[in-house]
Amino acid sequence: MTKLFSERLIARLAEASWVTVLTGAGVSAESGVPTFRGTDGLWSKFKPEELASMSAFLRNPELVWKWYAHRKEVIARVKPNPGHDALVRLEQLVPHFALVTQNIDNLHRRAGSRTVYELHGNIERNYCLECGAVFDNEAVLAKPGVPLCDHCGGKIRPDVVWFGEALPEEQWNYAVRAASSSEVFLSIGTSALVYPAASLPQIARRNGAMLVEINPEPTPLTTQADEFLQGQSGKILPALVGAVEDARAAHRSLTSRL
Ligand code: BV8
Ligand code: ZN
């Protein structure tokens, strides 16, 4: 069987005590969640920057809510794919593991990942612009048009980070600390275009991490990666984690015989 992965990569992942993973929309593509910059039919005529911003929301809250209601319905129907499941297994193998995601679909948590830092929020949470009251999707999707707060009548918005908005400070700080401490940093299913998330691979590399990219097409990060595994994450990740599990088991049986 042709070797899928370099010995160096398997060895580094098998021996690593710190591994950080950054995921983007591509990891959820095989679950049926459209990516941002792929062709998404109905919404492809809009750029995310045109809809995912406070100015768009204030200018046309109905349109922005139609987009989010559509995405909430899609995400409520989908489930984690083998790529999400493989990352749960990888977390169990590595002593210190952090999963930093740009995705707002909650699929990593639903798959069973535990240390998940959500840089761009979570589409299952919403809050009132005026008083900050929190609402789940059931509450907001039951309301017609632009959902208004039960307590103060203010407009409710999705709890996601829009363009021009700061990332949640604590999640960002944890993500930077994890990236800075990693021996291996995996960038998976992201076009590496959106900042500051896209600066995490550079931070990891500057601190000596081996940088690995898993993506079906090259991105601005590819030339800086130590390894570029071209393909779909739902196919590559189960094989990669399986190889790491085998390497760790072989190492364990070797040391137990010494
Ligand atoms: C900030 C939540 C400052 C909402 C998102 C110029 C003008 C204006 C702003 C800027 C500018 N230059 C830089 C900026 C900053 C801006 C930015 O980076 N813009 C980019 C577009 C240039 N960033 C911000 O505004 C950030 N905030 O900077 O604030 C500040 C600081 C302090 C105080 C106040 C303010 C906020 C950015 C967060 C925006 N919110 N999402 C929502 O989702 O509705 S971003 C959005 O894009 C998603 O989070 C998404 O995850 C993210 C990145 O996209 P990707 O995940 O990479 O998805 P994409 O479709 O692009 O790529 C998918 C990849 O998967 C592809 O490569 C594809 O090949 C691959 N793929 C496909 N199939 C598969 C696959 N991979 C694996 N397997 C498969 N099967
Ligand atoms: Zn309110």
CSV table of N, CA, C and O in Angstrom, one decimal, residues 58-162:
chain,number,residue,atom,x,y,z
A,58,LEU,N,-27.8,46.3,10.5
A,58,LEU,CA,-28.5,47.5,10.8
A,58,LEU,C,-29.2,48.0,9.5
A,58,LEU,O,-30.3,48.5,9.6
A,59,ARG,N,-28.5,47.8,8.4
A,59,ARG,CA,-29.1,48.3,7.1
A,59,ARG,C,-30.3,47.4,6.7
A,59,ARG,O,-31.3,47.9,6.3
A,60,ASN,N,-30.1,46.1,6.8
A,60,ASN,CA,-31.2,45.2,6.3
A,60,ASN,C,-31.3,43.9,7.2
A,60,ASN,O,-30.9,42.8,6.9
A,61,PRO,N,-31.8,44.1,8.5
A,61,PRO,CA,-31.9,43.0,9.4
A,61,PRO,C,-32.7,41.8,8.9
A,61,PRO,O,-32.4,40.7,9.2
A,62,GLU,N,-33.7,42.1,8.1
A,62,GLU,CA,-34.6,41.0,7.6
A,62,GLU,C,-33.7,40.1,6.7
A,62,GLU,O,-33.7,38.9,6.9
A,63,LEU,N,-32.9,40.7,5.8
A,63,LEU,CA,-32.1,39.9,4.9
A,63,LEU,C,-31.0,39.1,5.7
A,63,LEU,O,-30.9,37.8,5.5
A,64,VAL,N,-30.4,39.7,6.6
A,64,VAL,CA,-29.4,39.0,7.4
A,64,VAL,C,-30.0,37.9,8.2
A,64,VAL,O,-29.5,36.8,8.3
A,65,TRP,N,-31.2,38.1,8.8
A,65,TRP,CA,-31.9,37.1,9.5
A,65,TRP,C,-32.3,35.9,8.6
A,65,TRP,O,-32.3,34.8,9.0
A,66,LYS,N,-32.7,36.3,7.4
A,66,LYS,CA,-33.1,35.2,6.4
A,66,LYS,C,-31.9,34.2,6.2
A,66,LYS,O,-32.0,33.0,6.2
A,67,TRP,N,-30.7,34.9,6.1
A,67,TRP,CA,-29.5,34.1,5.8
A,67,TRP,C,-29.2,33.2,7.0
A,67,TRP,O,-28.9,32.0,6.9
A,68,TYR,N,-29.3,33.8,8.2
A,68,TYR,CA,-28.9,33.0,9.4
A,68,TYR,C,-30.0,31.9,9.7
A,68,TYR,O,-29.7,30.8,10.1
A,69,ALA,N,-31.3,32.3,9.5
A,69,ALA,CA,-32.3,31.3,9.7
A,69,ALA,C,-32.1,30.1,8.8
A,69,ALA,O,-32.2,28.9,9.2
A,70,HIS,N,-31.7,30.4,7.5
A,70,HIS,CA,-31.4,29.3,6.5
A,70,HIS,C,-30.3,28.5,7.0
A,70,HIS,O,-30.4,27.2,7.1
A,71,ARG,N,-29.2,29.1,7.5
A,71,ARG,CA,-28.0,28.4,7.9
A,71,ARG,C,-28.4,27.6,9.2
A,71,ARG,O,-27.9,26.4,9.4
A,72,LYS,N,-29.2,28.1,10.1
A,72,LYS,CA,-29.5,27.4,11.3
A,72,LYS,C,-30.3,26.2,11.0
A,72,LYS,O,-30.1,25.1,11.6
A,73,GLU,N,-31.2,26.3,10.0
A,73,GLU,CA,-32.0,25.1,9.6
A,73,GLU,C,-31.1,24.0,9.0
A,73,GLU,O,-31.2,22.9,9.3
A,74,VAL,N,-30.2,24.5,8.1
A,74,VAL,CA,-29.2,23.5,7.5
A,74,VAL,C,-28.4,22.8,8.6
A,74,VAL,O,-28.4,21.6,8.7
A,75,ILE,N,-27.9,23.6,9.5
A,75,ILE,CA,-27.0,23.0,10.6
A,75,ILE,C,-27.8,22.2,11.5
A,75,ILE,O,-27.2,21.1,12.0
A,76,ALA,N,-29.1,22.4,11.8
A,76,ALA,CA,-29.8,21.6,12.7
A,76,ALA,C,-30.0,20.2,12.1
A,76,ALA,O,-30.2,19.2,12.8
A,77,ARG,N,-30.0,20.1,10.8
A,77,ARG,CA,-30.3,18.8,10.1
A,77,ARG,C,-29.0,18.0,9.9
A,77,ARG,O,-29.1,16.8,9.6
A,78,VAL,N,-27.8,18.6,10.0
A,78,VAL,CA,-26.6,17.8,9.6
A,78,VAL,C,-26.0,17.2,10.9
A,78,VAL,O,-26.4,17.4,12.0
A,79,LYS,N,-25.0,16.3,10.6
A,79,LYS,CA,-24.3,15.7,11.7
A,79,LYS,C,-22.8,15.6,11.5
A,79,LYS,O,-22.4,15.7,10.3
A,80,PRO,N,-22.0,15.4,12.5
A,80,PRO,CA,-20.6,15.3,12.3
A,80,PRO,C,-20.2,14.3,11.3
A,80,PRO,O,-20.9,13.3,11.1
A,81,ASN,N,-19.1,14.5,10.6
A,81,ASN,CA,-18.6,13.5,9.6
A,81,ASN,C,-17.3,12.8,10.1
A,81,ASN,O,-16.8,13.2,11.2
A,82,PRO,N,-16.8,11.8,9.4
A,82,PRO,CA,-15.6,11.1,9.9
A,82,PRO,C,-14.4,12.0,10.2
A,82,PRO,O,-13.6,11.7,11.0
A,83,GLY,N,-14.4,13.2,9.6
A,83,GLY,CA,-13.3,14.1,9.9
A,83,GLY,C,-13.4,14.6,11.3
A,83,GLY,O,-12.4,14.6,12.1
A,84,HIS,N,-14.6,15.0,11.7
A,84,HIS,CA,-14.9,15.5,13.1
A,84,HIS,C,-14.5,14.3,14.1
A,84,HIS,O,-13.9,14.5,15.1
A,85,ASP,N,-15.0,13.1,13.7
A,85,ASP,CA,-14.8,12.0,14.6
A,85,ASP,C,-13.3,11.7,14.8
A,85,ASP,O,-12.9,11.4,15.9
A,86,ALA,N,-12.5,11.8,13.7
A,86,ALA,CA,-11.1,11.5,13.8
A,86,ALA,C,-10.4,12.5,14.7
A,86,ALA,O,-9.5,12.1,15.5
A,87,LEU,N,-10.9,13.7,14.7
A,87,LEU,CA,-10.3,14.7,15.6
A,87,LEU,C,-10.6,14.4,17.1
A,87,LEU,O,-9.8,14.7,18.0
A,88,VAL,N,-11.7,13.8,17.4
A,88,VAL,CA,-12.0,13.4,18.7
A,88,VAL,C,-11.0,12.3,19.2
A,88,VAL,O,-10.5,12.4,20.3
A,89,ARG,N,-10.7,11.4,18.2
A,89,ARG,CA,-9.7,10.3,18.6
A,89,ARG,C,-8.4,10.9,18.8
A,89,ARG,O,-7.6,10.5,19.6
A,90,LEU,N,-8.0,11.9,17.9
A,90,LEU,CA,-6.7,12.5,18.1
A,90,LEU,C,-6.5,13.2,19.4
A,90,LEU,O,-5.5,13.1,20.1
A,91,GLU,N,-7.6,13.8,19.9
A,91,GLU,CA,-7.6,14.5,21.2
A,91,GLU,C,-7.3,13.5,22.3
A,91,GLU,O,-6.6,13.8,23.3
A,92,GLN,N,-7.8,12.3,22.1
A,92,GLN,CA,-7.6,11.3,23.2
A,92,GLN,C,-6.2,10.7,23.2
A,92,GLN,O,-5.7,10.2,24.2
A,93,LEU,N,-5.5,10.9,22.1
A,93,LEU,CA,-4.1,10.3,22.0
A,93,LEU,C,-3.1,11.3,22.5
A,93,LEU,O,-2.0,10.9,23.0
A,94,VAL,N,-3.4,12.6,22.4
A,94,VAL,CA,-2.3,13.6,22.7
A,94,VAL,C,-2.5,14.2,24.1
A,94,VAL,O,-3.6,14.6,24.5
A,95,PRO,N,-1.5,14.3,24.9
A,95,PRO,CA,-1.6,14.8,26.3
A,95,PRO,C,-2.2,16.2,26.3
A,95,PRO,O,-3.1,16.5,27.1
A,96,HIS,N,-1.7,17.1,25.5
A,96,HIS,CA,-2.3,18.5,25.5
A,96,HIS,C,-2.8,18.8,24.1
A,96,HIS,O,-2.0,18.9,23.1
A,97,PHE,N,-4.1,18.9,23.9
A,97,PHE,CA,-4.7,19.1,22.6
A,97,PHE,C,-5.7,20.2,22.6
A,97,PHE,O,-6.4,20.4,23.6
A,98,ALA,N,-5.6,21.1,21.6
A,98,ALA,CA,-6.6,22.2,21.5
A,98,ALA,C,-7.1,22.2,20.1
A,98,ALA,O,-6.4,22.0,19.1
A,99,LEU,N,-8.5,22.3,20.0
A,99,LEU,CA,-9.2,22.4,18.7
A,99,LEU,C,-9.7,23.8,18.6
A,99,LEU,O,-10.6,24.2,19.3
A,100,VAL,N,-9.1,24.6,17.7
A,100,VAL,CA,-9.5,26.0,17.5
A,100,VAL,C,-10.3,26.0,16.2
A,100,VAL,O,-9.8,25.5,15.2
A,101,THR,N,-11.6,26.5,16.3
A,101,THR,CA,-12.4,26.4,15.1
A,101,THR,C,-12.9,27.8,14.8
A,101,THR,O,-13.2,28.6,15.6
A,102,GLN,N,-13.0,28.1,13.4
A,102,GLN,CA,-13.6,29.3,12.9
A,102,GLN,C,-15.1,29.0,12.7
A,102,GLN,O,-15.9,29.8,12.4
A,103,ASN,N,-15.5,27.7,12.8
A,103,ASN,CA,-16.8,27.3,12.4
A,103,ASN,C,-17.8,27.6,13.5
A,103,ASN,O,-17.4,27.6,14.7
A,104,ILE,N,-19.0,27.9,13.2
A,104,ILE,CA,-20.0,28.3,14.2
A,104,ILE,C,-21.1,27.2,14.3
A,104,ILE,O,-22.1,27.4,14.9
A,105,ASP,N,-20.8,26.0,13.6
A,105,ASP,CA,-21.9,25.0,13.5
A,105,ASP,C,-21.9,24.0,14.7
A,105,ASP,O,-22.7,23.1,14.7
A,106,ASN,N,-21.0,24.1,15.7
A,106,ASN,CA,-21.1,23.3,16.9
A,106,ASN,C,-20.8,21.8,16.6
A,106,ASN,O,-21.0,21.0,17.4
A,107,LEU,N,-20.4,21.5,15.4
A,107,LEU,CA,-20.2,20.0,15.0
A,107,LEU,C,-19.1,19.4,15.8
A,107,LEU,O,-19.1,18.2,16.1
A,108,HIS,N,-18.0,20.1,16.1
A,108,HIS,CA,-16.9,19.5,16.9
A,108,HIS,C,-17.4,19.1,18.2
A,108,HIS,O,-17.1,18.0,18.7
A,109,ARG,N,-18.1,19.9,18.9
A,109,ARG,CA,-18.7,19.6,20.2
A,109,ARG,C,-19.6,18.4,20.1
A,109,ARG,O,-19.6,17.4,20.9
A,110,ARG,N,-20.5,18.4,19.1
A,110,ARG,CA,-21.5,17.4,18.9
A,110,ARG,C,-20.8,16.1,18.6
A,110,ARG,O,-21.3,15.0,18.9
A,111,ALA,N,-19.6,16.1,18.0
A,111,ALA,CA,-18.8,14.9,17.7
A,111,ALA,C,-18.2,14.3,19.0
A,111,ALA,O,-17.8,13.1,19.0
A,112,GLY,N,-18.0,15.2,20.0
A,112,GLY,CA,-17.4,14.8,21.2
A,112,GLY,C,-16.1,15.4,21.5
A,112,GLY,O,-15.4,15.1,22.5
A,113,SER,N,-15.6,16.4,20.7
A,113,SER,CA,-14.4,17.1,21.0
A,113,SER,C,-14.6,17.9,22.3
A,113,SER,O,-15.6,18.5,22.5
A,114,ARG,N,-13.6,17.9,23.2
A,114,ARG,CA,-13.8,18.6,24.5
A,114,ARG,C,-13.1,19.9,24.6
A,114,ARG,O,-13.7,20.9,24.9
A,115,THR,N,-11.8,20.1,24.2
A,115,THR,CA,-11.2,21.4,24.3
A,115,THR,C,-11.4,22.1,23.0
A,115,THR,O,-10.5,21.9,22.0
A,116,VAL,N,-12.5,22.8,22.8
A,116,VAL,CA,-12.8,23.5,21.6
A,116,VAL,C,-12.8,25.0,21.8
A,116,VAL,O,-13.6,25.5,22.7
A,117,TYR,N,-12.1,25.7,21.1
A,117,TYR,CA,-12.1,27.2,21.2
A,117,TYR,C,-12.8,27.7,20.0
A,117,TYR,O,-12.4,27.5,18.8
A,118,GLU,N,-14.0,28.4,20.2
A,118,GLU,CA,-14.8,28.9,19.1
A,118,GLU,C,-14.4,30.4,18.8
A,118,GLU,O,-14.9,31.2,19.6
A,119,LEU,N,-13.6,30.6,17.8
A,119,LEU,CA,-13.1,32.0,17.6
A,119,LEU,C,-14.2,32.9,17.0
A,119,LEU,O,-14.2,34.1,17.2
A,120,HIS,N,-15.2,32.3,16.3
A,120,HIS,CA,-16.2,33.1,15.6
A,120,HIS,C,-17.6,32.9,16.1
A,120,HIS,O,-18.6,33.3,15.4
A,121,GLY,N,-17.7,32.4,17.3
A,121,GLY,CA,-19.0,32.2,18.0
A,121,GLY,C,-19.7,30.9,17.6
A,121,GLY,O,-19.1,30.0,17.1
A,122,ASN,N,-21.0,30.9,17.9
A,122,ASN,CA,-21.8,29.6,17.7
A,122,ASN,C,-23.2,30.0,17.3
A,122,ASN,O,-23.9,30.7,17.9
A,123,ILE,N,-23.6,29.4,16.1
A,123,ILE,CA,-24.9,29.7,15.5
A,123,ILE,C,-26.1,29.2,16.4
A,123,ILE,O,-27.2,29.6,16.1
A,124,GLU,N,-25.8,28.4,17.4
A,124,GLU,CA,-26.9,27.9,18.2
A,124,GLU,C,-27.2,28.9,19.3
A,124,GLU,O,-28.1,28.7,20.1
A,125,ARG,N,-26.5,30.0,19.4
A,125,ARG,CA,-26.7,31.0,20.5
A,125,ARG,C,-27.1,32.3,19.8
A,125,ARG,O,-26.6,32.7,18.8
A,126,ASN,N,-27.9,33.1,20.5
A,126,ASN,CA,-28.4,34.4,20.0
A,126,ASN,C,-28.5,35.4,21.2
A,126,ASN,O,-28.7,34.9,22.4
A,127,TYR,N,-28.4,36.7,21.0
A,127,TYR,CA,-28.5,37.6,22.1
A,127,TYR,C,-29.1,38.9,21.7
A,127,TYR,O,-29.0,39.3,20.5
A,128,CYS,N,-29.8,39.6,22.7
A,128,CYS,CA,-30.5,40.9,22.4
A,128,CYS,C,-29.4,42.0,22.3
A,128,CYS,O,-28.6,42.1,23.2
A,129,LEU,N,-29.5,42.8,21.3
A,129,LEU,CA,-28.6,43.9,21.1
A,129,LEU,C,-28.7,44.9,22.2
A,129,LEU,O,-27.7,45.6,22.5
A,130,GLU,N,-29.9,45.1,22.8
A,130,GLU,CA,-30.1,46.1,23.8
A,130,GLU,C,-29.7,45.6,25.2
A,130,GLU,O,-28.8,46.2,25.8
A,131,CYS,N,-30.3,44.5,25.6
A,131,CYS,CA,-30.1,44.1,27.0
A,131,CYS,C,-29.2,42.9,27.2
A,131,CYS,O,-28.9,42.5,28.3
A,132,GLY,N,-28.8,42.3,26.1
A,132,GLY,CA,-27.9,41.1,26.2
A,132,GLY,C,-28.5,39.8,26.6
A,132,GLY,O,-27.9,38.8,26.7
A,133,ALA,N,-29.9,39.8,26.7
A,133,ALA,CA,-30.6,38.6,27.1
A,133,ALA,C,-30.2,37.5,26.0
A,133,ALA,O,-30.2,37.8,24.8
A,134,VAL,N,-30.0,36.2,26.5
A,134,VAL,CA,-29.6,35.2,25.6
A,134,VAL,C,-30.8,34.3,25.1
A,134,VAL,O,-31.7,34.1,26.0
A,135,PHE,N,-30.9,33.9,23.9
A,135,PHE,CA,-32.0,33.1,23.3
A,135,PHE,C,-31.4,31.9,22.5
A,135,PHE,O,-30.4,32.1,21.8
A,136,ASP,N,-32.1,30.8,22.6
A,136,ASP,CA,-31.6,29.7,21.8
A,136,ASP,C,-32.3,29.7,20.5
A,136,ASP,O,-33.2,30.5,20.3
A,137,ASN,N,-32.0,28.8,19.5
A,137,ASN,CA,-32.5,28.9,18.2
A,137,ASN,C,-34.0,28.6,18.2
A,137,ASN,O,-34.8,29.2,17.4
A,138,GLU,N,-34.5,27.7,19.1
A,138,GLU,CA,-35.9,27.4,19.1
A,138,GLU,C,-36.7,28.7,19.4
A,138,GLU,O,-37.7,29.0,18.7
A,139,ALA,N,-36.2,29.4,20.3
A,139,ALA,CA,-36.9,30.7,20.7
A,139,ALA,C,-36.9,31.7,19.5
A,139,ALA,O,-38.0,32.2,19.1
A,140,VAL,N,-35.8,31.8,18.9
A,140,VAL,CA,-35.7,32.9,17.8
A,140,VAL,C,-36.4,32.4,16.5
A,140,VAL,O,-37.0,33.2,15.9
A,141,LEU,N,-36.2,31.2,16.2
A,141,LEU,CA,-36.8,30.7,14.9
A,141,LEU,C,-38.3,30.7,15.0
A,141,LEU,O,-39.0,30.7,14.0
A,142,ALA,N,-38.9,30.7,16.2
A,142,ALA,CA,-40.4,30.7,16.4
A,142,ALA,C,-40.9,32.1,16.1
A,142,ALA,O,-42.1,32.3,15.9
A,143,LYS,N,-40.0,33.1,16.1
A,143,LYS,CA,-40.5,34.5,16.0
A,143,LYS,C,-40.5,34.8,14.5
A,143,LYS,O,-39.5,34.5,13.8
A,144,PRO,N,-41.5,35.6,14.0
A,144,PRO,CA,-41.5,36.0,12.6
A,144,PRO,C,-40.4,37.1,12.3
A,144,PRO,O,-40.1,37.8,13.2
A,145,GLY,N,-39.9,37.1,11.1
A,145,GLY,CA,-39.0,38.2,10.6
A,145,GLY,C,-37.8,38.4,11.5
A,145,GLY,O,-37.2,37.4,11.9
A,146,VAL,N,-37.6,39.6,11.9
A,146,VAL,CA,-36.4,39.9,12.8
A,146,VAL,C,-36.9,39.6,14.3
A,146,VAL,O,-37.8,40.4,14.8
A,147,PRO,N,-36.3,38.6,14.9
A,147,PRO,CA,-36.8,38.3,16.3
A,147,PRO,C,-36.5,39.5,17.3
A,147,PRO,O,-35.4,40.1,17.2
A,148,LEU,N,-37.5,39.8,18.1
A,148,LEU,CA,-37.3,40.9,19.1
A,148,LEU,C,-37.3,40.3,20.5
A,148,LEU,O,-37.9,39.3,20.8
A,149,CYS,N,-36.6,40.9,21.4
A,149,CYS,CA,-36.4,40.5,22.7
A,149,CYS,C,-37.7,40.5,23.5
A,149,CYS,O,-38.4,41.5,23.5
A,150,ASP,N,-37.9,39.4,24.3
A,150,ASP,CA,-39.1,39.3,25.1
A,150,ASP,C,-39.1,40.3,26.2
A,150,ASP,O,-40.1,40.8,26.7
A,151,HIS,N,-37.9,40.6,26.7
A,151,HIS,CA,-37.8,41.5,27.9
A,151,HIS,C,-37.8,43.0,27.5
A,151,HIS,O,-38.5,43.8,28.2
A,152,CYS,N,-37.1,43.4,26.4
A,152,CYS,CA,-37.0,44.8,26.2
A,152,CYS,C,-37.4,45.2,24.8
A,152,CYS,O,-37.3,46.4,24.4
A,153,GLY,N,-37.8,44.3,23.9
A,153,GLY,CA,-38.2,44.6,22.6
A,153,GLY,C,-37.0,44.9,21.6
A,153,GLY,O,-37.2,45.2,20.5
A,154,GLY,N,-35.8,44.7,22.1
A,154,GLY,CA,-34.6,45.0,21.3
A,154,GLY,C,-34.5,43.9,20.2
A,154,GLY,O,-35.1,42.9,20.3
A,155,LYS,N,-33.7,44.3,19.2
A,155,LYS,CA,-33.4,43.3,18.1
A,155,LYS,C,-32.5,42.2,18.7
A,155,LYS,O,-31.5,42.5,19.3
A,156,ILE,N,-32.8,40.9,18.3
A,156,ILE,CA,-31.9,39.8,18.7
A,156,ILE,C,-31.0,39.5,17.5
A,156,ILE,O,-31.4,39.6,16.3
A,157,ARG,N,-29.7,39.2,17.8
A,157,ARG,CA,-28.7,38.9,16.8
A,157,ARG,C,-28.1,37.5,17.1
A,157,ARG,O,-28.1,37.1,18.2
A,158,PRO,N,-27.5,36.9,16.0
A,158,PRO,CA,-26.9,35.6,16.3
A,158,PRO,C,-25.6,35.9,17.1
A,158,PRO,O,-24.9,36.9,16.9
A,159,ASP,N,-25.2,34.9,17.9
A,159,ASP,CA,-24.0,35.1,18.7
A,159,ASP,C,-22.8,34.6,17.9
A,159,ASP,O,-22.1,33.7,18.3
A,160,VAL,N,-22.5,35.3,16.8
A,160,VAL,CA,-21.4,35.0,16.0
A,160,VAL,C,-20.5,36.3,15.8
A,160,VAL,O,-21.1,37.4,16.0
A,161,VAL,N,-19.3,36.1,15.5
A,161,VAL,CA,-18.4,37.3,15.3
A,161,VAL,C,-18.5,37.8,13.9
A,161,VAL,O,-18.2,37.1,12.9
A,162,TRP,N,-19.0,39.0,13.7
A,162,TRP,CA,-19.1,39.6,12.4
A,162,TRP,C,-17.8,40.3,11.9
A,162,TRP,O,-16.9,40.5,12.7
